[in-house]
CSV table of C-alpha atoms in Angstrom, one decimal:
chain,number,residue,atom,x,y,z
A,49,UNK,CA,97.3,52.5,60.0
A,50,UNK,CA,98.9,52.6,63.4
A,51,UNK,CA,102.4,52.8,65.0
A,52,UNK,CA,104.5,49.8,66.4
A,53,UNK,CA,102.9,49.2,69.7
A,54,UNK,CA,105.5,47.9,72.1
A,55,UNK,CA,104.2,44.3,73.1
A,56,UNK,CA,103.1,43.0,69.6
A,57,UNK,CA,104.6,40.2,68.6
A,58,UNK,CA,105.8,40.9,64.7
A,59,UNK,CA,108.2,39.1,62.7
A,60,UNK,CA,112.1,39.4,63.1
A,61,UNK,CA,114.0,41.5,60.6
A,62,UNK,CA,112.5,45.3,61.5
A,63,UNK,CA,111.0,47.7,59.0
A,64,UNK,CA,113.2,50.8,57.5
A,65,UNK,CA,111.8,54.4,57.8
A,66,UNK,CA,109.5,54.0,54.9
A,67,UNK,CA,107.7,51.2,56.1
A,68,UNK,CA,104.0,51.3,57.4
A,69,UNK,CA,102.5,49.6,60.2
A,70,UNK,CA,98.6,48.2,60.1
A,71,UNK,CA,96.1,46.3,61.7
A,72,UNK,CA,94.9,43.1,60.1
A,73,UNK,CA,91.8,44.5,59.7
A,74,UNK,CA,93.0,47.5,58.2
A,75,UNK,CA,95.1,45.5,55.9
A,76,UNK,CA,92.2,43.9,54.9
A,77,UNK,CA,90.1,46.8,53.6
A,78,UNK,CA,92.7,48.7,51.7
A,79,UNK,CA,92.8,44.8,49.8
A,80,UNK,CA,89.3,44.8,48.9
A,81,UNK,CA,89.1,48.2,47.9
A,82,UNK,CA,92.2,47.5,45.9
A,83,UNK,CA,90.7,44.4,44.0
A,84,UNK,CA,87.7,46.1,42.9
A,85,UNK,CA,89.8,49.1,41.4
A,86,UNK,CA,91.7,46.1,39.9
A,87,UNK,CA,88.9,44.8,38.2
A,88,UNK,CA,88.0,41.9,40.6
A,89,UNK,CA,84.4,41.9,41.8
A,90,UNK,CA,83.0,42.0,45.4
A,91,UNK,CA,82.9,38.5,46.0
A,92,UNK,CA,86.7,38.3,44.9
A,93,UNK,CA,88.0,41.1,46.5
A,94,UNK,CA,86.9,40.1,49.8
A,95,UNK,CA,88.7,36.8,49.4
A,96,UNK,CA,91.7,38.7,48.2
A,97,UNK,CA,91.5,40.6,51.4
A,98,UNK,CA,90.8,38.0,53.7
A,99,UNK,CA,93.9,36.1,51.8
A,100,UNK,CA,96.2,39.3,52.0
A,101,UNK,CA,95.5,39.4,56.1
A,102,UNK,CA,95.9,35.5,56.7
A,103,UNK,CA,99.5,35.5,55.1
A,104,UNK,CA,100.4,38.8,57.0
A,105,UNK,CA,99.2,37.0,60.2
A,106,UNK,CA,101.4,34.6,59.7
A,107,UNK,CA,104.2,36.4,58.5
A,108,UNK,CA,104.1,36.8,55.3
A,109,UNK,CA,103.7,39.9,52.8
A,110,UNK,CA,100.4,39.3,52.2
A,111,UNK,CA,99.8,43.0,50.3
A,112,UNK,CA,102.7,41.8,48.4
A,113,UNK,CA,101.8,39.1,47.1
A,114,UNK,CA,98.4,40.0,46.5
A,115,UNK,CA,99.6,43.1,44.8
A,116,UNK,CA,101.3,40.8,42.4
A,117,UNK,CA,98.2,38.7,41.5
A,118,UNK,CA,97.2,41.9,40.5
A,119,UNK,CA,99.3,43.0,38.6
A,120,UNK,CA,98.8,39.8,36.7
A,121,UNK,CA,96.0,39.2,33.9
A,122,UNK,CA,96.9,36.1,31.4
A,123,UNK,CA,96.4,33.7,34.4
A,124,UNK,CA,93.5,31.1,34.0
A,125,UNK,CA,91.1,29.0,36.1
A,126,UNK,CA,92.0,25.5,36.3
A,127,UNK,CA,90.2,22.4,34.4
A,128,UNK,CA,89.1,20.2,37.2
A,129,UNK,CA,88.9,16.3,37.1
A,130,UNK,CA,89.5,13.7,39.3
A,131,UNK,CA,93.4,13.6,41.2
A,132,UNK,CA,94.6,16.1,39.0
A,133,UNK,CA,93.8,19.6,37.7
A,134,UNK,CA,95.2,21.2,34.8
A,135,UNK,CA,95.4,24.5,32.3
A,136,UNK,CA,95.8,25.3,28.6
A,137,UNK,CA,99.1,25.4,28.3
A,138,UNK,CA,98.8,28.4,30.7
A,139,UNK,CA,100.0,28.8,34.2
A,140,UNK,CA,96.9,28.8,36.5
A,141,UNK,CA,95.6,30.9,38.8
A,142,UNK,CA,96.1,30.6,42.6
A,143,UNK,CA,92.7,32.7,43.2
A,144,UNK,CA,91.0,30.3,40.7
A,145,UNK,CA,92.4,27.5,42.4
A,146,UNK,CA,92.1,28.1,45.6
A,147,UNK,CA,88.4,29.2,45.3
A,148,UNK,CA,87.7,25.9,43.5
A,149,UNK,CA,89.3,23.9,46.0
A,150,UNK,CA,87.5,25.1,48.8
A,151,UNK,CA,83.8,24.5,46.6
A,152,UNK,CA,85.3,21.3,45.7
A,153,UNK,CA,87.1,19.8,48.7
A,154,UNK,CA,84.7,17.3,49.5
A,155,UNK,CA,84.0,16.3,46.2
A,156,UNK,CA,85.7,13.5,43.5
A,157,UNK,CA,87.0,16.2,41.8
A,158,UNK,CA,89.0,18.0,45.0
A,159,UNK,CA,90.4,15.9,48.2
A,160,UNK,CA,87.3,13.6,48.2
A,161,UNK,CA,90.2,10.8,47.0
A,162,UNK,CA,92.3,12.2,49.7
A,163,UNK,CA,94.9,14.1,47.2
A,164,UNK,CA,94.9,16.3,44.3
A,165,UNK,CA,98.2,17.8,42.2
A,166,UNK,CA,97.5,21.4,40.8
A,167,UNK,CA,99.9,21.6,37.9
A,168,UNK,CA,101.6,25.0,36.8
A,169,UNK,CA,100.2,27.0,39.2
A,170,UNK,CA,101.7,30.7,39.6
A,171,UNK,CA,101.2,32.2,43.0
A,172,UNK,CA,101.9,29.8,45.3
A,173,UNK,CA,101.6,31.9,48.5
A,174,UNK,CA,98.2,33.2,47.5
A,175,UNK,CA,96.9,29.8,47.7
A,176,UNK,CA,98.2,28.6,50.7
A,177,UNK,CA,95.2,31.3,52.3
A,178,UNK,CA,92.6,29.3,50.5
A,179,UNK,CA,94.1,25.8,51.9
A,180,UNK,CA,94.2,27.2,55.0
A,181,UNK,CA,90.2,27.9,54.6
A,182,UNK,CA,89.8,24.9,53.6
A,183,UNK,CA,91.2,23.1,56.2
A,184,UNK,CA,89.3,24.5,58.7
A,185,UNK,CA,86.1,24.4,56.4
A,186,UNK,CA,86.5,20.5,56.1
A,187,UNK,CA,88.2,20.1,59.7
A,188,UNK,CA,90.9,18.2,58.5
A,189,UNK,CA,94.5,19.4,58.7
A,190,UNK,CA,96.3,19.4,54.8
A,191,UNK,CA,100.2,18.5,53.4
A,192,UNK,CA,101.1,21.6,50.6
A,193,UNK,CA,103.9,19.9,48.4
A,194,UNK,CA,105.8,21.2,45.9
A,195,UNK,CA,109.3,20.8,44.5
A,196,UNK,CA,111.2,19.4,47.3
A,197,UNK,CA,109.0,21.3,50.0
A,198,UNK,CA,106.1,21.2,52.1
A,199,UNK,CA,104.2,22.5,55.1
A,200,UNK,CA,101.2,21.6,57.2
A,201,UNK,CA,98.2,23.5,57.8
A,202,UNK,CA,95.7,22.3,60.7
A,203,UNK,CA,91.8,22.4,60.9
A,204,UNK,CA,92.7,25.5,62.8
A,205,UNK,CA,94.0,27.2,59.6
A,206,UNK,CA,97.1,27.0,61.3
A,207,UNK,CA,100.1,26.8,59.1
A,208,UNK,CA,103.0,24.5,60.0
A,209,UNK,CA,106.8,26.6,61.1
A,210,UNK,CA,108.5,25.3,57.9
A,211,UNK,CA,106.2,28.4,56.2
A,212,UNK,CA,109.2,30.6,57.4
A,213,UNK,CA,111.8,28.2,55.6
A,214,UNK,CA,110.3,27.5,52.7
A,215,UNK,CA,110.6,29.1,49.6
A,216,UNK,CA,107.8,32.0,48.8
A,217,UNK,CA,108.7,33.1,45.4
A,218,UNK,CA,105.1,34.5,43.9
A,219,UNK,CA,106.4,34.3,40.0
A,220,UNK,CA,107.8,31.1,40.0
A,221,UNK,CA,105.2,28.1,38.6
A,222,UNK,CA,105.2,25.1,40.4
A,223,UNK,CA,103.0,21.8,40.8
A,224,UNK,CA,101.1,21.6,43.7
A,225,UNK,CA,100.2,18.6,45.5
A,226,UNK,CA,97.4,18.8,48.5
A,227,UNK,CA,97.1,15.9,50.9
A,228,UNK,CA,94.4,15.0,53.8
A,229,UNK,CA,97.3,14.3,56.4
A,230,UNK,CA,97.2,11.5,58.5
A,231,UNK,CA,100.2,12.9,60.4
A,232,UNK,CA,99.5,13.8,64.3
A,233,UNK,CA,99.4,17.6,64.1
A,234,UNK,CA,99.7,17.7,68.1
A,235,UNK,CA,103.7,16.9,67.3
A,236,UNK,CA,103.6,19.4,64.5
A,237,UNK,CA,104.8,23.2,65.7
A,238,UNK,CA,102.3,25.9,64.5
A,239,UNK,CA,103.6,29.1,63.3
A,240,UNK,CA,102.4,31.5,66.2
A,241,UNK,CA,100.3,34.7,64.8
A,242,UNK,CA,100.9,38.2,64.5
A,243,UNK,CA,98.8,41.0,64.4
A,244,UNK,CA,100.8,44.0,63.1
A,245,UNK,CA,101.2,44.0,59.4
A,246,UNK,CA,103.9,45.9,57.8
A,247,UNK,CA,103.7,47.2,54.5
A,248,UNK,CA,106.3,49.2,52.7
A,249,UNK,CA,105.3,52.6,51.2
A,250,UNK,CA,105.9,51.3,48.2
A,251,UNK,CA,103.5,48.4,47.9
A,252,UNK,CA,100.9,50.6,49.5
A,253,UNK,CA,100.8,53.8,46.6
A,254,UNK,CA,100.3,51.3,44.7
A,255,UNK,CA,97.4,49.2,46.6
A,256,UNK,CA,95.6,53.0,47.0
A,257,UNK,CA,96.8,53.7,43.1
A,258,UNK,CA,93.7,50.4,42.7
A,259,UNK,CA,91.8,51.4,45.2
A,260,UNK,CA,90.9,55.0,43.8
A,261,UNK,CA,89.9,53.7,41.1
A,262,UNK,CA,86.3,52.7,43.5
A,263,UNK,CA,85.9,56.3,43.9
A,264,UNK,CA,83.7,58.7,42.1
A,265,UNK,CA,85.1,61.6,40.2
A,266,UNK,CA,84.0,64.5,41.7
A,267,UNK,CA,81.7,67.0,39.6
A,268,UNK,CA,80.6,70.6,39.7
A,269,UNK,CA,76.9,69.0,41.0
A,270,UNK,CA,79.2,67.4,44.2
A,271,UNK,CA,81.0,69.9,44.8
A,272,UNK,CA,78.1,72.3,45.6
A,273,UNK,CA,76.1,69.7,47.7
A,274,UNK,CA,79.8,69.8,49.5
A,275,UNK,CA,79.8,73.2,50.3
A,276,UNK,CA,76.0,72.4,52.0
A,277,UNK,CA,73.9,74.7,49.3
A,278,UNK,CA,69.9,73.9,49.5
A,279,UNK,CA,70.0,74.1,46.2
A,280,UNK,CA,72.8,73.7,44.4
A,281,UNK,CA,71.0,74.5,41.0
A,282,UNK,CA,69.9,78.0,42.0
């Protein structure tokens, strides 16, 4: 956790009193260890870190959102086929998703037909990290649709400016459509990073609430060894 140094570059709209100001890195950690107090395990929480950190680079509330994932626990993992992927009559999950996307996205059953629609997926910011991967892991730059909006991402993992115009709501379920663009990304503006995350106090009792929940009660044994005794039996 660090102050406001003078000559980052941070989004507009300044923090109040009881906001917190954090490396991406930093940011980072406090995710994992969050997850796995969640419930999530290591492989997981690293990607919900890594997701938390590429939002916030980008100027988004990545802790936020990933917070509300969470939170959540009657989300599931999509059923994938060919084009289309689908639920039980559930909204899906944008970890789920975006995971599978990323071990699928050269495959039939991800953008090996150059587009697939996720439908009724919650979370939409969440998975716009794992497109993002994505589109650097296949070196192809991606169209996110949904509703009446979109934005590019490039084989960068650089997301297009409209991800400051576009709506970000994390509960709301939409259908997702993801596109191999053909579009010439050299005329598409890139949002430009930042590298200072802020985080309200709020959102981050919370995230260390989780994230306690990694560490092991202390005992009378522990204690002792503490306090440097040889032998903390005699």
């Amino acid at each position: 956790m660090q102050m406001f140094p003078e000559n980052q570059q941070v989004s507009e709209g300044f923090c109040t009193s009881s906001d917190l100001w954090f490396a991406q890195s930093e940011l980072q950690q406090l995710l994992v260890k969050a997850a796995r107090g969640a419930g999530y395990c290591w492989s997981d929480a690293e990607e919900i870190g890594w997701a938390a950190a590429w939002l916030s680079k980008f100027g988004l509330p990545g802790g936020d959102f990933m917070l509300s994932l969470m939170l959540l626990n009657d989300l599931q993992a999509p059923r994938l086929a060919t084009q289309r992927w689908k639920g039980n009559n559930h909204p899906l999950c944008p970890l789920r998703c975006g995971l599978a996307l990323m071990d699928f996205a050269q495959l039939p059953e991800g953008l090996g037909v150059s587009s697939l629609v996720i439908e009724s997926m919650t979370g939409l910011p969440c998975f716009l990290a794992f497109t993002a991967q994505t589109a650097r892991q296949i070196q192809h730059p991606l169209q996110i649709q949904w509703e009446e909006q979109s934005l590019f991402i490039n084989e960068d993992a650089q997301p297009s400016v409209e991800i400051d115009q576009v709506s970000m709501e994390f509960g709301e379920t939409v259908d997702v459509r993801i596109t191999r663009s053909n579009s010439d990304m050299v005329s598409i503006e890139t949002k430009n990073p930042q590298y200072c995350v802020r985080v309200s106090k709020q959102i981050l009792e919370q995230l260390e609430a989780f994230a306690y929940q990694t560490l092991v009660p202390a005992s009378d044994l522990s204690r002792l060894r503490a306090g440097c005794h040889d032998d903390p039996t005699s």
